Coordinates of N, CA and C in Angstrom, one line a residue:
F1 N 0.8 -1.2 0.0 CA 0.0 0.0 0.0 C 0.9 1.2 0.0
P2 N 0.6 2.2 -0.8 CA 1.4 3.4 -0.8 C 1.0 4.3 0.4
D3 N 1.9 5.2 0.8 CA 1.7 6.1 1.9 C 0.8 7.2 1.4
H4 N -0.4 7.4 2.0 CA -1.3 8.4 1.5 C -1.3 9.6 2.5
A5 N -0.6 10.6 2.1 CA -0.5 11.9 2.8 C -0.4 11.7 4.3
G6 N 0.6 11.0 4.7 CA 1.0 10.8 6.1 C 0.3 9.7 6.8
V7 N -0.6 8.9 6.1 CA -1.2 7.8 6.8 C -0.2 6.7 6.8
M8 N -0.2 5.9 7.9 CA 0.8 4.9 8.1 C 1.1 4.0 6.9
D9 N 2.3 3.6 6.7 CA 2.7 2.7 5.7 C 2.2 1.3 6.1
L10 N 1.4 0.7 5.2 CA 0.8 -0.6 5.6 C 1.5 -1.8 5.0
R11 N 2.6 -1.6 4.3 CA 3.3 -2.7 3.8 C 3.8 -3.6 4.9
P12 N 3.6 -4.9 4.8 CA 4.0 -5.7 5.9 C 5.5 -5.7 6.1
A13 N 5.9 -5.7 7.4 CA 7.3 -5.6 7.7 C 8.0 -7.0 7.5
V14 N 7.2 -8.0 7.5 CA 7.7 -9.4 7.3 C 6.9 -10.0 6.2
E15 N 7.6 -10.7 5.3 CA 7.0 -11.4 4.2 C 6.0 -12.4 4.8
G16 N 4.8 -12.4 4.2 CA 3.7 -13.3 4.6 C 2.8 -12.6 5.7
A17 N 3.1 -11.4 6.1 CA 2.3 -10.8 7.2 C 1.1 -10.0 6.6
A18 N 0.8 -10.1 5.3 CA -0.2 -9.4 4.7 C -1.6 -9.7 5.3
S19 N -1.7 -10.9 5.9 CA -3.0 -11.2 6.5 C -3.3 -10.4 7.7
A20 N -2.4 -9.6 8.2 CA -2.7 -8.7 9.4 C -3.2 -7.4 9.0
I21 N -3.4 -7.1 7.7 CA -3.9 -5.8 7.3 C -5.4 -5.8 7.2
F22 N -6.0 -4.8 7.8 CA -7.5 -4.6 7.7 C -7.8 -3.4 7.0
R23 N -8.9 -3.5 6.1 CA -9.4 -2.3 5.4 C -10.9 -2.3 5.5
L24 N -11.4 -1.1 5.8 CA -12.8 -0.9 5.8 C -13.2 0.2 4.9
R25 N -14.1 -0.1 4.0 CA -14.7 0.9 3.1 C -16.1 1.3 3.7
V26 N -16.3 2.5 4.1 CA -17.6 3.0 4.6 C -18.3 3.7 3.5
R27 N -19.5 3.3 3.2 CA -20.3 3.9 2.1 C -21.6 4.4 2.7
I28 N -21.9 5.7 2.4 CA -23.1 6.3 2.9 C -24.0 6.7 1.7
E29 N -25.2 6.3 1.7 CA -26.2 6.6 0.7 C -27.4 7.3 1.4
S30 N -27.7 8.5 0.9 CA -28.8 9.3 1.6 C -29.6 10.1 0.5
P31 N -30.9 10.1 0.7 CA -31.8 10.9 -0.2 C -31.7 12.4 0.2
W32 N -31.1 12.7 1.3 CA -31.0 14.1 1.8 C -29.6 14.4 2.3
E33 N -29.2 15.7 2.3 CA -27.9 16.1 2.8 C -27.8 15.7 4.3
C34 N -26.7 15.2 4.7 CA -26.5 14.9 6.1 C -25.1 15.1 6.6
N35 N -24.9 15.3 7.9 CA -23.6 15.4 8.4 C -23.1 14.0 8.8
V36 N -21.9 13.7 8.6 CA -21.3 12.4 8.9 C -19.9 12.5 9.6
E37 N -19.7 11.8 10.7 CA -18.4 11.8 11.3 C -18.1 10.3 11.7
V38 N -16.9 9.9 11.2 CA -16.4 8.6 11.5 C -15.3 8.8 12.6
R39 N -15.4 8.2 13.7 CA -14.4 8.3 14.8 C -13.8 6.9 15.0
L40 N -12.5 6.9 15.0 CA -11.8 5.6 15.1 C -11.1 5.5 16.5
T41 N -11.2 4.3 17.1 CA -10.5 4.0 18.3 C -9.3 3.1 18.0
S42 N -9.4 2.5 16.8 CA -8.3 1.7 16.3 C -8.3 1.8 14.8
G43 N -7.2 2.1 14.2 CA -7.0 2.3 12.7 C -6.7 3.7 12.3
K44 N -6.6 4.0 11.1 CA -6.3 5.3 10.5 C -7.1 5.6 9.3
E45 N -7.3 6.9 9.1 CA -8.0 7.3 7.9 C -7.1 7.2 6.7
C46 N -7.7 6.8 5.6 CA -7.0 6.7 4.3 C -7.9 7.1 3.2
G47 N -8.3 8.4 3.3 CA -9.4 8.8 2.3 C -10.7 8.9 3.1
P48 N -10.8 9.7 4.1 CA -12.0 9.7 4.9 C -13.3 10.3 4.2
I49 N -14.4 10.0 4.8 CA -15.7 10.6 4.3 C -15.7 12.1 4.6
P50 N -16.1 12.9 3.7 CA -16.2 14.4 4.1 C -17.3 14.6 5.2
G51 N -17.2 15.7 5.8 CA -18.2 16.0 6.9 C -19.6 16.1 6.5
V52 N -19.9 16.5 5.3 CA -21.2 16.6 4.8 C -21.4 15.7 3.6
V53 N -22.4 14.9 3.6 CA -22.7 14.0 2.4 C -23.9 14.6 1.7
A54 N -23.7 14.9 0.4 CA -24.8 15.5 -0.4 C -25.9 14.5 -0.7
A55 N -27.1 15.1 -0.9 CA -28.3 14.3 -1.2 C -28.1 13.5 -2.5
G56 N -28.4 12.2 -2.5 CA -28.4 11.4 -3.7 C -27.0 11.2 -4.3
A57 N -25.9 11.5 -3.5 CA -24.6 11.3 -4.0 C -23.9 10.3 -3.1
P58 N -23.9 9.0 -3.4 CA -23.2 8.0 -2.5 C -21.7 8.4 -2.3
T59 N -21.3 8.4 -1.0 CA -20.0 8.8 -0.6 C -19.3 7.7 0.1
E60 N -18.0 7.6 -0.1 CA -17.2 6.5 0.5 C -16.0 7.1 1.2
G61 N -15.5 6.4 2.2 CA -14.3 6.6 2.9 C -13.6 5.3 3.2
I62 N -12.3 5.4 3.3 CA -11.5 4.1 3.6 C -10.7 4.3 4.8
Y63 N -10.7 3.3 5.7 CA -10.1 3.3 7.0 C -9.3 2.0 7.1
V64 N -8.1 2.0 7.6 CA -7.1 0.9 7.5 C -6.5 0.7 8.9
S65 N -5.9 -0.5 9.1 CA -5.2 -0.9 10.3 C -4.3 -2.0 9.9
N66 N -3.1 -2.1 10.5 CA -2.2 -3.3 10.4 C -2.1 -4.1 11.6
A67 N -2.9 -3.7 12.6 CA -3.0 -4.5 13.9 C -4.2 -4.1 14.7
G68 N -4.9 -5.0 15.2 CA -6.1 -4.7 16.1 C -7.4 -4.4 15.3
G69 N -7.3 -4.4 14.0 CA -8.6 -4.2 13.3 C -8.9 -2.7 13.2
V70 N -10.1 -2.4 12.6 CA -10.6 -1.1 12.4 C -11.8 -1.0 13.3
V71 N -11.7 -0.1 14.3 CA -12.8 0.0 15.3 C -13.2 1.4 15.5
G72 N -14.5 1.7 15.6 CA -15.0 3.0 15.8 C -16.5 3.2 15.8
T73 N -16.9 4.4 15.5 CA -18.3 4.7 15.3 C -18.6 5.6 14.1
V74 N -19.8 5.5 13.6 CA -20.2 6.4 12.6 C -21.4 7.2 13.2
K75 N -21.3 8.6 13.1 CA -22.4 9.4 13.6 C -22.9 10.1 12.4
I76 N -24.2 10.0 12.2 CA -24.9 10.6 11.1 C -26.0 11.6 11.7
S77 N -25.7 12.9 11.4 CA -26.6 14.0 11.9 C -27.0 13.8 13.3
D78 N -28.3 13.7 13.7 CA -28.7 13.6 15.1 C -28.8 12.2 15.6
M79 N -28.4 11.2 14.8 CA -28.5 9.8 15.3 C -27.4 9.5 16.3
E80 N -27.7 8.6 17.2 CA -26.7 8.1 18.1 C -25.6 7.5 17.3
P81 N -24.3 7.5 17.8 CA -23.2 6.9 17.0 C -23.5 5.4 16.9
I82 N -23.1 4.9 15.7 CA -23.3 3.5 15.4 C -21.9 2.8 15.5
P83 N -21.7 1.9 16.4 CA -20.4 1.3 16.6 C -20.2 0.2 15.5
F84 N -18.9 0.0 15.2 CA -18.5 -1.1 14.3 C -17.1 -1.6 14.6
T85 N -16.8 -2.8 14.2 CA -15.5 -3.4 14.4 C -15.3 -4.3 13.2
V86 N -14.1 -4.2 12.6 CA -13.6 -5.1 11.6 C -12.3 -5.7 12.2
A87 N -12.4 -7.0 12.4 CA -11.3 -7.7 13.1 C -11.1 -9.1 12.6
A88 N -10.0 -9.7 12.9 CA -9.7 -11.1 12.5 C -10.7 -12.1 13.2
P89 N -11.0 -13.2 12.6 CA -11.9 -14.2 13.2 C -11.3 -14.6 14.6
G90 N -12.2 -14.9 15.5 CA -11.8 -15.3 16.8 C -11.7 -16.8 16.9
P91 N -11.8 -17.4 18.1 CA -11.8 -18.8 18.3 C -12.8 -19.6 17.5
G92 N -12.3 -20.6 16.9 CA -13.2 -21.4 16.1 C -13.6 -20.8 14.7
G93 N -12.9 -19.7 14.4 CA -13.1 -19.0 13.1 C -14.3 -18.2 13.1
R94 N -14.9 -17.9 14.3 CA -16.1 -17.1 14.4 C -15.8 -15.6 14.1
S95 N -16.6 -14.9 13.3 CA -16.4 -13.5 13.0 C -16.4 -12.7 14.2
Q96 N -15.5 -11.8 14.4 CA -15.4 -10.8 15.5 C -15.9 -9.4 14.9
S97 N -16.1 -9.3 13.6 CA -16.6 -8.1 13.0 C -18.1 -7.9 13.2
F98 N -18.5 -6.6 13.4 CA -19.9 -6.4 13.7 C -20.2 -4.9 13.4
V99 N -21.5 -4.6 13.3 CA -22.0 -3.3 13.2 C -23.2 -3.2 14.1
G100 N -23.3 -2.2 15.0 CA -24.3 -2.0 15.9 C -24.1 -2.7 17.2
E101 N -24.0 -4.0 17.2 CA -23.7 -4.8 18.4 C -23.0 -6.1 18.0
K102 N -22.3 -6.6 19.0 CA -21.5 -7.9 18.7 C -22.4 -8.9 18.1
G103 N -21.9 -9.6 17.1 CA -22.7 -10.7 16.4 C -23.6 -10.3 15.3
K104 N -23.7 -9.0 15.1 CA -24.6 -8.5 14.0 C -23.8 -8.0 12.8
Q105 N -24.3 -8.4 11.6 CA -23.7 -7.9 10.4 C -24.7 -6.9 9.7
K106 N -26.0 -6.9 10.2 CA -27.0 -6.0 9.7 C -27.8 -5.5 10.8
S107 N -28.2 -4.2 10.7 CA -29.0 -3.6 11.8 C -29.7 -2.4 11.1
V108 N -30.8 -2.0 11.8 CA -31.6 -0.8 11.4 C -31.6 0.1 12.6
F109 N -31.2 1.4 12.4 CA -31.2 2.4 13.5 C -32.2 3.5 13.1
L110 N -33.0 4.0 14.1 CA -34.0 5.0 13.9 C -33.6 6.3 14.6
C111 N -34.1 7.4 14.0 CA -33.8 8.7 14.5 C -35.0 9.6 14.2
S112 N -35.5 10.4 15.2 CA -36.6 11.3 14.9 C -36.0 12.7 14.5
R113 N -36.6 13.3 13.5 CA -36.2 14.6 13.1 C -37.1 15.6 13.9
D114 N -38.3 15.2 14.2 CA -39.3 15.9 15.0 C -40.4 14.9 15.4
E115 N -41.4 15.4 16.1 CA -42.5 14.5 16.6 C -43.1 13.6 15.6
D116 N -43.3 14.1 14.4 CA -44.0 13.3 13.3 C -43.1 12.8 12.2
D117 N -41.8 12.9 12.4 CA -40.9 12.6 11.2 C -39.7 11.7 11.7
C118 N -39.7 10.5 11.3 CA -38.7 9.5 11.7 C -38.0 9.0 10.5
W119 N -36.7 8.8 10.6 CA -35.9 8.2 9.5 C -35.1 7.0 10.0
A120 N -34.7 6.2 9.1 CA -34.0 5.0 9.4 C -32.7 4.9 8.7
C121 N -31.7 4.2 9.3 CA -30.4 3.9 8.6 C -30.3 2.4 8.6
D122 N -30.3 1.8 7.4 CA -30.0 0.4 7.3 C -28.5 0.2 7.2
T123 N -27.9 -0.7 8.0 CA -26.5 -0.9 8.0 C -26.2 -2.3 7.6
V124 N -25.2 -2.5 6.8 CA -24.8 -3.9 6.4 C -23.3 -3.9 6.3
L125 N -22.7 -4.9 7.1 CA -21.3 -5.1 7.1 C -21.0 -6.4 6.3
T126 N -20.2 -6.3 5.3 CA -19.8 -7.5 4.5 C -18.3 -7.6 4.5
G127 N -17.8 -8.9 4.3 CA -16.4 -9.1 4.3 C -15.8 -9.3 5.7
S128 N -14.5 -9.5 5.7 CA -13.8 -9.7 7.0 C -12.7 -8.7 7.0
Q129 N -11.5 -9.1 6.7 CA -10.3 -8.2 6.8 C -10.4 -7.1 5.7
K130 N -11.0 -7.3 4.6 CA -11.3 -6.3 3.6 C -12.8 -6.2 3.6
A131 N -13.4 -5.3 4.4 CA -14.8 -5.2 4.6 C -15.4 -3.9 4.0
V132 N -16.7 -4.0 3.8 CA -17.5 -2.8 3.4 C -18.7 -2.6 4.4
L133 N -18.8 -1.4 4.9 CA -19.9 -1.1 5.7 C -20.8 -0.1 4.9
T134 N -22.0 -0.5 4.6 CA -22.9 0.3 3.8 C -24.0 0.8 4.8
L135 N -24.2 2.2 4.8 CA -25.2 2.8 5.6 C -26.2 3.5 4.6
T136 N -27.4 3.1 4.6 CA -28.4 3.6 3.7 C -29.5 4.3 4.5
L137 N -29.6 5.6 4.3 CA -30.6 6.4 5.0 C -31.9 6.4 4.2
R138 N -33.0 6.4 4.9 CA -34.4 6.4 4.2 C -35.4 6.9 5.2
N139 N -36.6 7.2 4.7 CA -37.7 7.5 5.6 C -38.1 6.2 6.3
A140 N -38.5 6.3 7.5 CA -38.9 5.1 8.3 C -40.3 4.6 7.7
T141 N -40.5 3.3 7.9 CA -41.8 2.7 7.5 C -42.8 3.1 8.6
A142 N -44.1 2.8 8.4 CA -45.1 3.2 9.4 C -44.8 2.5 10.7
V143 N -44.5 1.2 10.7 CA -44.2 0.5 11.9 C -43.0 1.1 12.6
E144 N -41.9 1.4 11.9 CA -40.7 2.0 12.5 C -41.1 3.4 13.1
G145 N -42.0 4.1 12.4 CA -42.4 5.4 12.9 C -43.1 5.3 14.2
K146 N -43.9 4.3 14.4 CA -44.6 4.1 15.6 C -43.6 3.8 16.7
R147 N -42.6 2.9 16.4 CA -41.6 2.6 17.4 C -40.8 3.8 17.8
C148 N -40.5 4.7 16.8 CA -39.8 5.9 17.0 C -40.6 6.8 18.0
A149 N -41.9 7.0 17.7 CA -42.8 7.8 18.5 C -42.9 7.3 19.9
A150 N -43.0 6.0 20.1 CA -43.0 5.4 21.4 C -41.8 5.6 22.2
R151 N -40.6 5.5 21.5 CA -39.3 5.8 22.1 C -39.2 7.2 22.6
E152 N -39.7 8.1 21.7 CA -39.6 9.6 22.0 C -40.5 9.9 23.2
A153 N -41.7 9.2 23.3 CA -42.6 9.4 24.4 C -42.0 9.0 25.7
L154 N -41.3 7.9 25.7 CA -40.6 7.4 26.9 C -39.5 8.3 27.4
A155 N -38.8 8.9 26.4 CA -37.7 9.8 26.7 C -38.2 11.1 27.3
A156 N -39.4 11.5 27.0 CA -39.9 12.8 27.4 C -40.3 12.9 28.9

């Protein structure tokens, strides 16, 4: 891997160590403009997502690590941060990678814009050491809207 503007050099120090390199491509698709922030606790940016994603323009960022995997959160506008991990398989070859919560490769997150307006973010994590996390924003379904309203009522 070439050095990208100060990002760590990911060429393995030892022949055959290429299996220790992790790469995560984060892809955001939204029908409206939104603010996006990717925060890493493990890994480095290598072409990050811009702070604002334009409506209808899928946007991607790449995050890499040569040890410990790529770990962090994605925060989209007013939504709670969505945790993710891209890591090597654990004992028995079980995937340690997840989005939302451990063991999940797909999740739906809800967020209220106001009392009567709820939106959803479908998340899908595919791959292992070379993974893709796709986040697709959309208007919530009627059932999701009711769940969102009930959650808002409990919080009030």
